[in-house]
PDB file of C-alpha atoms in Angstrom:
ATOM      1  CA  MET A   1       0.006   0.015  -0.002  1.00 79.00           C
ATOM      2  CA  SER A   2       1.122   3.588  -0.641  1.00 97.00           C
ATOM      3  CA  HIS A   3       1.781   5.839   2.331  1.00 97.00           C
ATOM      4  CA  VAL A   4       3.398   9.164   3.071  1.00 98.00           C
ATOM      5  CA  THR A   5       4.939   9.657   6.529  1.00 98.00           C
ATOM      6  CA  THR A   6       4.341  13.069   8.083  1.00 98.00           C
ATOM      7  CA  SER A   7       6.699  14.992  10.401  1.00 96.00           C
ATOM      8  CA  ASP A   8       5.215  13.356  13.534  1.00 97.00           C
ATOM      9  CA  GLY A   9       5.583   9.860  12.154  1.00 97.00           C
ATOM     10  CA  THR A  10       1.950   9.407  11.070  1.00 98.00           C
ATOM     11  CA  ARG A  11       1.475   7.208   8.003  1.00 98.00           C
ATOM     12  CA  ILE A  12      -1.117   8.589   5.595  1.00 98.00           C
ATOM     13  CA  PHE A  13      -2.536   6.018   3.141  1.00 98.00           C
ATOM     14  CA  TYR A  14      -3.368   7.160  -0.408  1.00 98.00           C
ATOM     15  CA  LYS A  15      -4.567   5.784  -3.732  1.00 98.00           C
ATOM     16  CA  ASP A  16      -3.045   7.223  -6.912  1.00 98.00           C
ATOM     17  CA  TRP A  17      -4.993   6.356 -10.039  1.00 98.00           C
ATOM     18  CA  GLY A  18      -4.528   7.485 -13.682  1.00 98.00           C
ATOM     19  CA  THR A  19      -2.322  10.031 -15.351  1.00 98.00           C
ATOM     20  CA  GLY A  20      -2.748  13.691 -16.252  1.00 98.00           C
ATOM     21  CA  ARG A  21      -3.366  16.892 -14.333  1.00 98.00           C
ATOM     22  CA  PRO A  22      -3.829  15.899 -10.671  1.00 98.00           C
ATOM     23  CA  VAL A  23      -7.059  15.971  -8.700  1.00 98.00           C
ATOM     24  CA  VAL A  24      -6.878  15.325  -4.947  1.00 98.00           C
ATOM     25  CA  LEU A  25     -10.077  14.143  -3.247  1.00 98.00           C
ATOM     26  CA  SER A  26     -10.566  14.670   0.497  1.00 98.00           C
ATOM     27  CA  HIS A  27     -13.274  12.600   2.191  1.00 98.00           C
ATOM     28  CA  GLY A  28     -16.003  13.273   4.727  1.00 98.00           C
ATOM     29  CA  TRP A  29     -16.426  12.200   8.343  1.00 98.00           C
ATOM     30  CA  PRO A  30     -16.120   9.416   9.459  1.00 98.00           C
ATOM     31  CA  LEU A  31     -15.378   7.810   6.111  1.00 98.00           C
ATOM     32  CA  ASN A  32     -12.206   7.238   4.126  1.00 98.00           C
ATOM     33  CA  SER A  33     -10.926   7.449   0.562  1.00 98.00           C
ATOM     34  CA  ASP A  34     -13.160   4.543  -0.525  1.00 98.00           C
ATOM     35  CA  SER A  35     -16.084   6.948  -0.375  1.00 98.00           C
ATOM     36  CA  TRP A  36     -14.599   8.663  -3.455  1.00 98.00           C
ATOM     37  CA  GLU A  37     -14.328   5.481  -5.519  1.00 97.00           C
ATOM     38  CA  ALA A  38     -16.954   6.439  -8.100  1.00 97.00           C
ATOM     39  CA  GLN A  39     -15.530   9.876  -8.739  1.00 98.00           C
ATOM     40  CA  GLN A  40     -11.887   8.714  -8.549  1.00 98.00           C
ATOM     41  CA  LEU A  41     -12.490   6.005 -11.190  1.00 98.00           C
ATOM     42  CA  PHE A  42     -14.521   8.362 -13.392  1.00 98.00           C
ATOM     43  CA  LEU A  43     -11.888  11.091 -13.362  1.00 98.00           C
ATOM     44  CA  ALA A  44      -8.969   8.685 -13.894  1.00 98.00           C
ATOM     45  CA  GLU A  45     -10.784   7.215 -16.887  1.00 98.00           C
ATOM     46  CA  HIS A  46     -11.211  10.717 -18.321  1.00 98.00           C
ATOM     47  CA  GLY A  47      -7.545  11.707 -18.380  1.00 98.00           C
ATOM     48  CA  TYR A  48      -6.840  12.921 -14.863  1.00 98.00           C
ATOM     49  CA  ARG A  49      -4.515  11.684 -12.100  1.00 98.00           C
ATOM     50  CA  ALA A  50      -6.982  11.106  -9.273  1.00 98.00           C
ATOM     51  CA  VAL A  51      -5.464  10.859  -5.779  1.00 98.00           C
ATOM     52  CA  ALA A  52      -7.483  10.091  -2.642  1.00 98.00           C
ATOM     53  CA  HIS A  53      -6.112   9.675   0.871  1.00 98.00           C
ATOM     54  CA  ASP A  54      -7.348   8.455   4.227  1.00 98.00           C
ATOM     55  CA  ARG A  55      -7.276  11.220   6.850  1.00 98.00           C
ATOM     56  CA  ARG A  56      -5.218  10.389   9.955  1.00 98.00           C
ATOM     57  CA  GLY A  57      -7.272   8.192  12.267  1.00 98.00           C
ATOM     58  CA  HIS A  58      -9.435   7.005   9.392  1.00 98.00           C
ATOM     59  CA  GLY A  59      -9.321   3.961   7.085  1.00 98.00           C
ATOM     60  CA  ARG A  60      -5.760   2.667   6.578  1.00 98.00           C
ATOM     61  CA  SER A  61      -3.898   5.636   8.059  1.00 98.00           C
ATOM     62  CA  THR A  62      -2.383   5.706  11.537  1.00 98.00           C
ATOM     63  CA  GLN A  63      -4.816   6.000  14.427  1.00 98.00           C
ATOM     64  CA  THR A  64      -2.973   8.773  16.219  1.00 98.00           C
ATOM     65  CA  TRP A  65      -3.961   9.995  19.705  1.00 98.00           C
ATOM     66  CA  HIS A  66      -3.256  13.652  18.854  1.00 97.00           C
ATOM     67  CA  GLY A  67      -3.751  15.799  15.808  1.00 98.00           C
ATOM     68  CA  ASN A  68      -7.483  15.300  15.277  1.00 98.00           C
ATOM     69  CA  ASP A  69      -7.967  18.912  14.219  1.00 98.00           C
ATOM     70  CA  MET A  70      -8.145  20.921  10.992  1.00 98.00           C
ATOM     71  CA  GLU A  71      -4.662  22.399  11.304  1.00 98.00           C
ATOM     72  CA  THR A  72      -3.100  18.912  11.423  1.00 98.00           C
ATOM     73  CA  TYR A  73      -5.407  17.561   8.712  1.00 98.00           C
ATOM     74  CA  ALA A  74      -4.328  20.465   6.464  1.00 98.00           C
ATOM     75  CA  ASP A  75      -0.659  19.879   7.227  1.00 98.00           C
ATOM     76  CA  ASP A  76      -1.048  16.163   6.445  1.00 98.00           C
ATOM     77  CA  LEU A  77      -2.577  17.120   3.092  1.00 98.00           C
ATOM     78  CA  ALA A  78       0.395  19.400   2.482  1.00 98.00           C
ATOM     79  CA  ALA A  79       2.735  16.490   3.217  1.00 98.00           C
ATOM     80  CA  LEU A  80       0.896  14.392   0.624  1.00 98.00           C
ATOM     81  CA  LEU A  81       1.086  17.089  -2.049  1.00 98.00           C
ATOM     82  CA  ASP A  82       4.779  17.651  -1.310  1.00 98.00           C
ATOM     83  CA  HIS A  83       5.545  13.906  -1.276  1.00 98.00           C
ATOM     84  CA  LEU A  84       3.981  13.422  -4.719  1.00 98.00           C
ATOM     85  CA  ASP A  85       5.230  16.858  -5.844  1.00 98.00           C
ATOM     86  CA  LEU A  86       1.796  17.617  -7.257  1.00 98.00           C
ATOM     87  CA  ARG A  87       1.338  20.899  -9.136  1.00 98.00           C
ATOM     88  CA  GLU A  88      -1.611  22.567 -10.837  1.00 97.00           C
ATOM     89  CA  VAL A  89      -3.783  20.508  -8.476  1.00 98.00           C
ATOM     90  CA  THR A  90      -7.527  20.637  -8.250  1.00 98.00           C
ATOM     91  CA  LEU A  91      -8.507  20.098  -4.603  1.00 98.00           C
ATOM     92  CA  VAL A  92     -11.934  18.537  -4.087  1.00 98.00           C
ATOM     93  CA  GLY A  93     -13.323  18.280  -0.568  1.00 98.00           C
ATOM     94  CA  PHE A  94     -16.555  16.615   0.552  1.00 98.00           C
ATOM     95  CA  SER A  95     -18.118  17.618   3.904  1.00 98.00           C
ATOM     96  CA  THR A  96     -15.247  17.485   6.464  1.00 98.00           C
ATOM     97  CA  GLY A  97     -12.869  17.146   3.517  1.00 98.00           C
ATOM     98  CA  GLY A  98     -14.108  20.548   2.366  1.00 98.00           C
ATOM     99  CA  GLY A  99     -12.874  21.907   5.648  1.00 98.00           C
ATOM    100  CA  GLU A 100      -9.541  20.160   5.194  1.00 98.00           C
ATOM    101  CA  ILE A 101      -8.869  21.695   1.784  1.00 98.00           C
ATOM    102  CA  THR A 102     -10.108  25.104   2.948  1.00 98.00           C
ATOM    103  CA  ARG A 103      -7.759  25.117   5.928  1.00 98.00           C
ATOM    104  CA  TYR A 104      -4.966  23.866   3.616  1.00 98.00           C
ATOM    105  CA  ILE A 105      -5.396  26.946   1.413  1.00 98.00           C
ATOM    106  CA  GLY A 106      -5.585  29.148   4.504  1.00 98.00           C
ATOM    107  CA  ARG A 107      -2.324  27.738   5.910  1.00 98.00           C
ATOM    108  CA  HIS A 108      -0.334  26.841   2.775  1.00 98.00           C
ATOM    109  CA  GLY A 109      -1.694  29.067   0.028  1.00 98.00           C
ATOM    110  CA  THR A 110      -2.316  28.108  -3.590  1.00 98.00           C
ATOM    111  CA  ALA A 111       1.192  27.718  -5.017  1.00 98.00           C
ATOM    112  CA  ARG A 112       0.345  24.088  -5.898  1.00 98.00           C
ATOM    113  CA  VAL A 113      -3.376  24.671  -6.464  1.00 98.00           C
ATOM    114  CA  ALA A 114      -5.139  25.416  -9.746  1.00 98.00           C
ATOM    115  CA  GLN A 115      -8.794  24.999  -8.686  1.00 98.00           C
ATOM    116  CA  ALA A 116     -10.896  24.154  -5.658  1.00 98.00           C
ATOM    117  CA  VAL A 117     -14.218  22.375  -5.283  1.00 98.00           C
ATOM    118  CA  LEU A 118     -16.363  22.268  -2.134  1.00 98.00           C
ATOM    119  CA  VAL A 119     -18.981  19.484  -2.153  1.00 98.00           C
ATOM    120  CA  ALA A 120     -21.602  19.549   0.621  1.00 98.00           C
ATOM    121  CA  ALA A 121     -18.769  21.036   2.639  1.00 98.00           C
ATOM    122  CA  VAL A 122     -18.694  22.151   6.284  1.00 98.00           C
ATOM    123  CA  PRO A 123     -17.204  25.684   5.762  1.00 98.00           C
ATOM    124  CA  PRO A 124     -17.612  28.442   6.575  1.00 98.00           C
ATOM    125  CA  LEU A 125     -18.786  27.495  10.135  1.00 98.00           C
ATOM    126  CA  MET A 126     -21.367  24.915  11.146  1.00 98.00           C
ATOM    127  CA  THR A 127     -22.014  25.624  14.822  1.00 98.00           C
ATOM    128  CA  ARG A 128     -24.489  28.270  15.877  1.00 98.00           C
ATOM    129  CA  ARG A 129     -22.964  31.042  18.019  1.00 96.00           C
ATOM    130  CA  ASP A 130     -23.388  34.775  18.499  1.00 96.00           C
ATOM    131  CA  ASP A 131     -21.515  35.671  15.305  1.00 96.00           C
ATOM    132  CA  ASN A 132     -23.049  32.764  13.378  1.00 97.00           C
ATOM    133  CA  PRO A 133     -26.749  32.837  14.421  1.00 96.00           C
ATOM    134  CA  GLY A 134     -27.921  30.738  11.473  1.00 95.00           C
ATOM    135  CA  GLY A 135     -25.700  27.773  12.320  1.00 97.00           C
ATOM    136  CA  VAL A 136     -26.592  24.332  13.600  1.00 98.00           C
ATOM    137  CA  PRO A 137     -27.400  24.231  17.346  1.00 97.00           C
ATOM    138  CA  PRO A 138     -24.393  22.898  19.343  1.00 97.00           C
ATOM    139  CA  GLU A 139     -26.671  20.331  20.980  1.00 98.00           C
ATOM    140  CA  VAL A 140     -26.725  18.466  17.671  1.00 97.00           C
ATOM    141  CA  PHE A 141     -22.987  17.839  17.917  1.00 98.00           C
ATOM    142  CA  ASP A 142     -23.219  17.007  21.595  1.00 98.00           C
ATOM    143  CA  GLY A 143     -25.687  14.336  20.555  1.00 97.00           C
ATOM    144  CA  LEU A 144     -23.270  12.926  18.015  1.00 97.00           C
ATOM    145  CA  ARG A 145     -20.546  12.710  20.636  1.00 98.00           C
ATOM    146  CA  ALA A 146     -22.909  11.006  23.091  1.00 98.00           C
ATOM    147  CA  GLY A 147     -24.020   8.539  20.405  1.00 98.00           C
ATOM    148  CA  SER A 148     -20.403   7.793  19.507  1.00 97.00           C
ATOM    149  CA  ARG A 149     -19.566   6.968  23.148  1.00 98.00           C
ATOM    150  CA  ALA A 150     -22.741   4.956  23.687  1.00 98.00           C
ATOM    151  CA  ASP A 151     -22.750   2.789  20.563  1.00 98.00           C
ATOM    152  CA  ARG A 152     -20.960   4.204  17.583  1.00 98.00           C
ATOM    153  CA  SER A 153     -21.836   1.212  15.399  1.00 98.00           C
ATOM    154  CA  GLN A 154     -25.528   1.979  15.864  1.00 98.00           C
ATOM    155  CA  LEU A 155     -24.857   5.716  15.435  1.00 98.00           C
ATOM    156  CA  TYR A 156     -23.376   5.095  11.999  1.00 98.00           C
ATOM    157  CA  ARG A 157     -26.268   2.838  11.012  1.00 97.00           C
ATOM    158  CA  ASP A 158     -28.729   5.501  12.096  1.00 96.00           C
ATOM    159  CA  LEU A 159     -26.900   8.188  10.135  1.00 97.00           C
ATOM    160  CA  ALA A 160     -26.839   6.038   6.994  1.00 96.00           C
ATOM    161  CA  ASP A 161     -30.545   5.154   7.352  1.00 94.00           C
ATOM    162  CA  GLY A 162     -31.443   8.754   8.199  1.00 94.00           C
ATOM    163  CA  PRO A 163     -29.988  12.179   7.497  1.00 95.00           C
ATOM    164  CA  PHE A 164     -26.878  11.250   5.532  1.00 97.00           C
ATOM    165  CA  PHE A 165     -28.645   9.695   2.518  1.00 96.00           C
ATOM    166  CA  ASN A 166     -32.175  10.904   3.122  1.00 88.00           C
ATOM    167  CA  HIS A 167     -33.745  11.226  -0.303  1.00 70.00           C
ATOM    168  CA  PRO A 168     -37.463  10.317  -0.377  1.00 68.00           C
ATOM    169  CA  ALA A 169     -37.667  10.290  -4.169  1.00 68.00           C
ATOM    170  CA  ARG A 170     -34.570   8.158  -4.601  1.00 71.00           C
ATOM    171  CA  PRO A 171     -34.204   5.340  -2.002  1.00 83.00           C
ATOM    172  CA  VAL A 172     -30.579   4.465  -1.281  1.00 93.00           C
ATOM    173  CA  PRO A 173     -29.672   0.764  -1.678  1.00 94.00           C
ATOM    174  CA  GLN A 174     -28.749  -1.262   1.399  1.00 95.00           C
ATOM    175  CA  GLY A 175     -25.285  -1.891  -0.062  1.00 97.00           C
ATOM    176  CA  VAL A 176     -24.537   1.854  -0.092  1.00 97.00           C
ATOM    177  CA  ARG A 177     -25.632   2.200   3.518  1.00 97.00           C
ATOM    178  CA  ASP A 178     -23.580  -0.858   4.477  1.00 98.00           C
ATOM    179  CA  ALA A 179     -20.499   0.688   2.804  1.00 98.00           C
ATOM    180  CA  PHE A 180     -21.022   3.835   4.902  1.00 98.00           C
ATOM    181  CA  TRP A 181     -21.099   1.752   8.073  1.00 98.00           C
ATOM    182  CA  LEU A 182     -18.087  -0.330   7.114  1.00 98.00           C
ATOM    183  CA  GLN A 183     -15.929   2.678   6.287  1.00 98.00           C
ATOM    184  CA  SER A 184     -17.061   4.472   9.437  1.00 98.00           C
ATOM    185  CA  MET A 185     -16.162   1.540  11.700  1.00 98.00           C
ATOM    186  CA  ALA A 186     -12.636   1.522  10.191  1.00 98.00           C
ATOM    187  CA  ALA A 187     -12.028   4.949  11.790  1.00 98.00           C
ATOM    188  CA  GLY A 188     -10.418   5.089  15.225  1.00 98.00           C
ATOM    189  CA  HIS A 189     -12.909   5.623  18.046  1.00 98.00           C
ATOM    190  CA  ARG A 190     -11.081   8.629  19.518  1.00 98.00           C
ATOM    191  CA  ASN A 191     -10.188  10.002  16.108  1.00 98.00           C
ATOM    192  CA  ALA A 192     -13.802  10.000  14.908  1.00 98.00           C
ATOM    193  CA  HIS A 193     -15.029  11.374  18.244  1.00 98.00           C
ATOM    194  CA  GLU A 194     -12.510  14.272  18.285  1.00 98.00           C
ATOM    195  CA  SER A 195     -13.172  14.999  14.626  1.00 98.00           C
ATOM    196  CA  ILE A 196     -16.745  16.032  15.445  1.00 98.00           C
ATOM    197  CA  ALA A 197     -15.349  19.192  17.033  1.00 98.00           C
ATOM    198  CA  ALA A 198     -12.994  19.702  14.103  1.00 98.00           C
ATOM    199  CA  PHE A 199     -15.719  19.733  11.486  1.00 98.00           C
ATOM    200  CA  SER A 200     -18.409  21.514  13.500  1.00 98.00           C
ATOM    201  CA  ALA A 201     -16.560  24.204  15.464  1.00 98.00           C
ATOM    202  CA  THR A 202     -13.733  25.268  13.156  1.00 98.00           C
ATOM    203  CA  ASP A 203     -14.227  28.758  11.723  1.00 98.00           C
ATOM    204  CA  PHE A 204     -13.110  28.757   8.093  1.00 98.00           C
ATOM    205  CA  ARG A 205     -14.193  32.284   7.144  1.00 98.00           C
ATOM    206  CA  ALA A 206     -10.683  33.717   7.067  1.00 98.00           C
ATOM    207  CA  ASP A 207      -9.443  30.705   5.051  1.00 98.00           C
ATOM    208  CA  LEU A 208     -12.164  31.217   2.397  1.00 98.00           C
ATOM    209  CA  ALA A 209     -11.054  34.828   2.057  1.00 97.00           C
ATOM    210  CA  ARG A 210      -7.658  33.497   0.898  1.00 97.00           C
ATOM    211  CA  PHE A 211      -9.106  31.572  -2.047  1.00 98.00           C
ATOM    212  CA  ASP A 212      -7.625  33.078  -5.219  1.00 98.00           C
ATOM    213  CA  VAL A 213      -8.226  30.188  -7.649  1.00 98.00           C
ATOM    214  CA  PRO A 214     -11.370  29.233  -9.617  1.00 98.00           C
ATOM    215  CA  THR A 215     -13.751  27.684  -7.121  1.00 98.00           C
ATOM    216  CA  LEU A 216     -16.843  25.537  -7.571  1.00 98.00           C
ATOM    217  CA  VAL A 217     -19.328  25.018  -4.752  1.00 98.00           C
ATOM    218  CA  ILE A 218     -21.784  22.126  -5.016  1.00 98.00           C
ATOM    219  CA  HIS A 219     -24.499  21.527  -2.420  1.00 98.00           C
ATOM    220  CA  GLY A 220     -27.867  19.795  -2.182  1.00 97.00           C
ATOM    221  CA  ASP A 221     -30.750  21.972  -1.023  1.00 96.00           C
ATOM    222  CA  ALA A 222     -32.159  19.043   1.009  1.00 95.00           C
ATOM    223  CA  ASP A 223     -28.955  18.422   2.945  1.00 97.00           C
ATOM    224  CA  GLN A 224     -29.891  17.518   6.512  1.00 96.00           C
ATOM    225  CA  VAL A 225     -26.295  17.250   7.789  1.00 97.00           C
ATOM    226  CA  VAL A 226     -24.774  20.485   6.485  1.00 98.00           C
ATOM    227  CA  PRO A 227     -27.791  22.629   5.633  1.00 98.00           C
ATOM    228  CA  PHE A 228     -27.451  24.432   2.320  1.00 98.00           C
ATOM    229  CA  GLU A 229     -27.797  27.894   3.839  1.00 97.00           C
ATOM    230  CA  VAL A 230     -25.113  27.096   6.459  1.00 97.00           C
ATOM    231  CA  GLY A 231     -22.684  25.489   4.006  1.00 98.00           C
ATOM    232  CA  GLY A 232     -22.845  25.949   0.241  1.00 98.00           C
ATOM    233  CA  ARG A 233     -24.655  29.256   0.008  1.00 98.00           C
ATOM    234  CA  ALA A 234     -22.577  30.840   2.777  1.00 98.00           C
ATOM    235  CA  SER A 235     -19.223  29.597   1.379  1.00 98.00           C
ATOM    236  CA  ALA A 236     -20.014  30.733  -2.156  1.00 98.00           C
ATOM    237  CA  ALA A 237     -20.773  34.204  -0.837  1.00 98.00           C
ATOM    238  CA  LEU A 238     -17.322  34.423   0.785  1.00 98.00           C
ATOM    239  CA  VAL A 239     -15.217  33.269  -2.183  1.00 98.00           C
ATOM    240  CA  GLU A 240     -14.823  35.866  -4.890  1.00 93.00           C
ATOM    241  CA  ASP A 241     -16.302  34.749  -8.203  1.00 95.00           C
ATOM    242  CA  ALA A 242     -17.174  31.289  -6.885  1.00 98.00           C
ATOM    243  CA  GLU A 243     -19.535  29.224  -9.038  1.00 98.00           C
ATOM    244  CA  LEU A 244     -22.468  27.734  -7.093  1.00 98.00           C
ATOM    245  CA  LEU A 245     -24.269  24.590  -8.277  1.00 98.00           C
ATOM    246  CA  VAL A 246     -27.340  23.594  -6.326  1.00 98.00           C
ATOM    247  CA  TYR A 247     -28.628  20.032  -6.627  1.00 97.00           C
ATOM    248  CA  PRO A 248     -32.420  20.225  -6.107  1.00 95.00           C
ATOM    249  CA  GLY A 249     -33.639  17.754  -3.506  1.00 93.00           C
ATOM    250  CA  ALA A 250     -30.156  16.264  -2.978  1.00 95.00           C
ATOM    251  CA  PRO A 251     -29.158  14.985   0.489  1.00 96.00           C
ATOM    252  CA  HIS A 252     -25.768  15.242   2.117  1.00 97.00           C
ATOM    253  CA  GLY A 253     -24.404  11.971   0.686  1.00 97.00           C
ATOM    254  CA  LEU A 254     -24.571  13.131  -2.907  1.00 95.00           C
ATOM    255  CA  THR A 255     -21.236  11.473  -3.790  1.00 97.00           C
ATOM    256  CA  ASP A 256     -23.359   8.283  -3.868  1.00 96.00           C
ATOM    257  CA  THR A 257     -26.898   9.500  -4.609  1.00 95.00           C
ATOM    258  CA  HIS A 258     -25.804  11.829  -7.444  1.00 95.00           C
ATOM    259  CA  LYS A 259     -22.492  10.254  -8.422  1.00 96.00           C
ATOM    260  CA  GLN A 260     -23.034  10.435 -12.186  1.00 96.00           C
ATOM    261  CA  THR A 261     -24.108  14.092 -12.118  1.00 97.00           C
ATOM    262  CA  LEU A 262     -21.304  14.962  -9.702  1.00 98.00           C
ATOM    263  CA  GLY A 263     -18.683  13.244 -11.901  1.00 98.00           C
ATOM    264  CA  GLU A 264     -19.883  15.093 -14.973  1.00 98.00           C
ATOM    265  CA  ASP A 265     -19.923  18.459 -13.149  1.00 98.00           C
ATOM    266  CA  LEU A 266     -16.400  17.878 -11.802  1.00 98.00           C
ATOM    267  CA  LEU A 267     -15.193  16.960 -15.263  1.00 98.00           C
ATOM    268  CA  ALA A 268     -16.747  20.062 -16.841  1.00 98.00           C
ATOM    269  CA  PHE A 269     -15.101  22.266 -14.211  1.00 98.00           C
ATOM    270  CA  LEU A 270     -11.717  20.574 -14.675  1.00 98.00           C
ATOM    271  CA  GLU A 271     -11.863  20.915 -18.440  1.00 96.00           C
ATOM    272  CA  GLY A 272     -12.770  24.589 -18.156  1.00 94.00           C
ATOM    273  CA  TYR A 273      -9.482  25.399 -16.475  1.00 90.00           C
ATOM    274  CA  GLY A 274      -7.270  27.786 -18.417  1.00 79.00           C
ATOM    275  CA  ARG A 275      -9.796  28.575 -21.152  1.00 75.00           C
TER     276      ARG A 275
END
């Protein structure tokens, strides 16, 4: 298996498929790079080098005790890009992965980056607080932490059967929901638990202000995990000249429920670069 070792000794697993201009795909919580399989295969078959990694504590990467925060996630991503010496990269982040690539740009700039894509992503700030009154109540995340400690296997099943894939007009197959559970259980218990704070309480507004590359924001308007108004619409408003694509009726897990449309939209955005 392919790994890059970071400065603190953490081994980050990655898959490197295809040849061409690189696309790096960052996954959501509490999943791993397997959640990008459909898009990674599609892009590699259409002339791009598609790279997807497992965040520390998730999938086949080291289950560290420390570093379950956006700063470390972003630095791990920087280690991956440096290790592979990727240039003219398009960064694509889903949900928590959207936070990871946003904090990467905030901390490391865009010297290696050509484009950015936020898919049902957690920026600019999920949690409700005085300067973010439209956010998600903090009790929601307290409930996730309590569920994780009580029975995280059941928590992941409930998420897959409920808000993650909720799409009344398009039932999600059992196999897709089973894959969500399987990937989630591969994450470290502490890592996944601590990551709830990372994706919900990190303020990405200053990072988004540093975006100076073409940016595409994709979000479903029926997202029950990262509500559209909290995520996609708010992020698009903070990135100059960002393009916003709204998927009518789409839930949070649109990498599965809308994988064909998402692949085609990613491809169109990639092929528009430099024109």
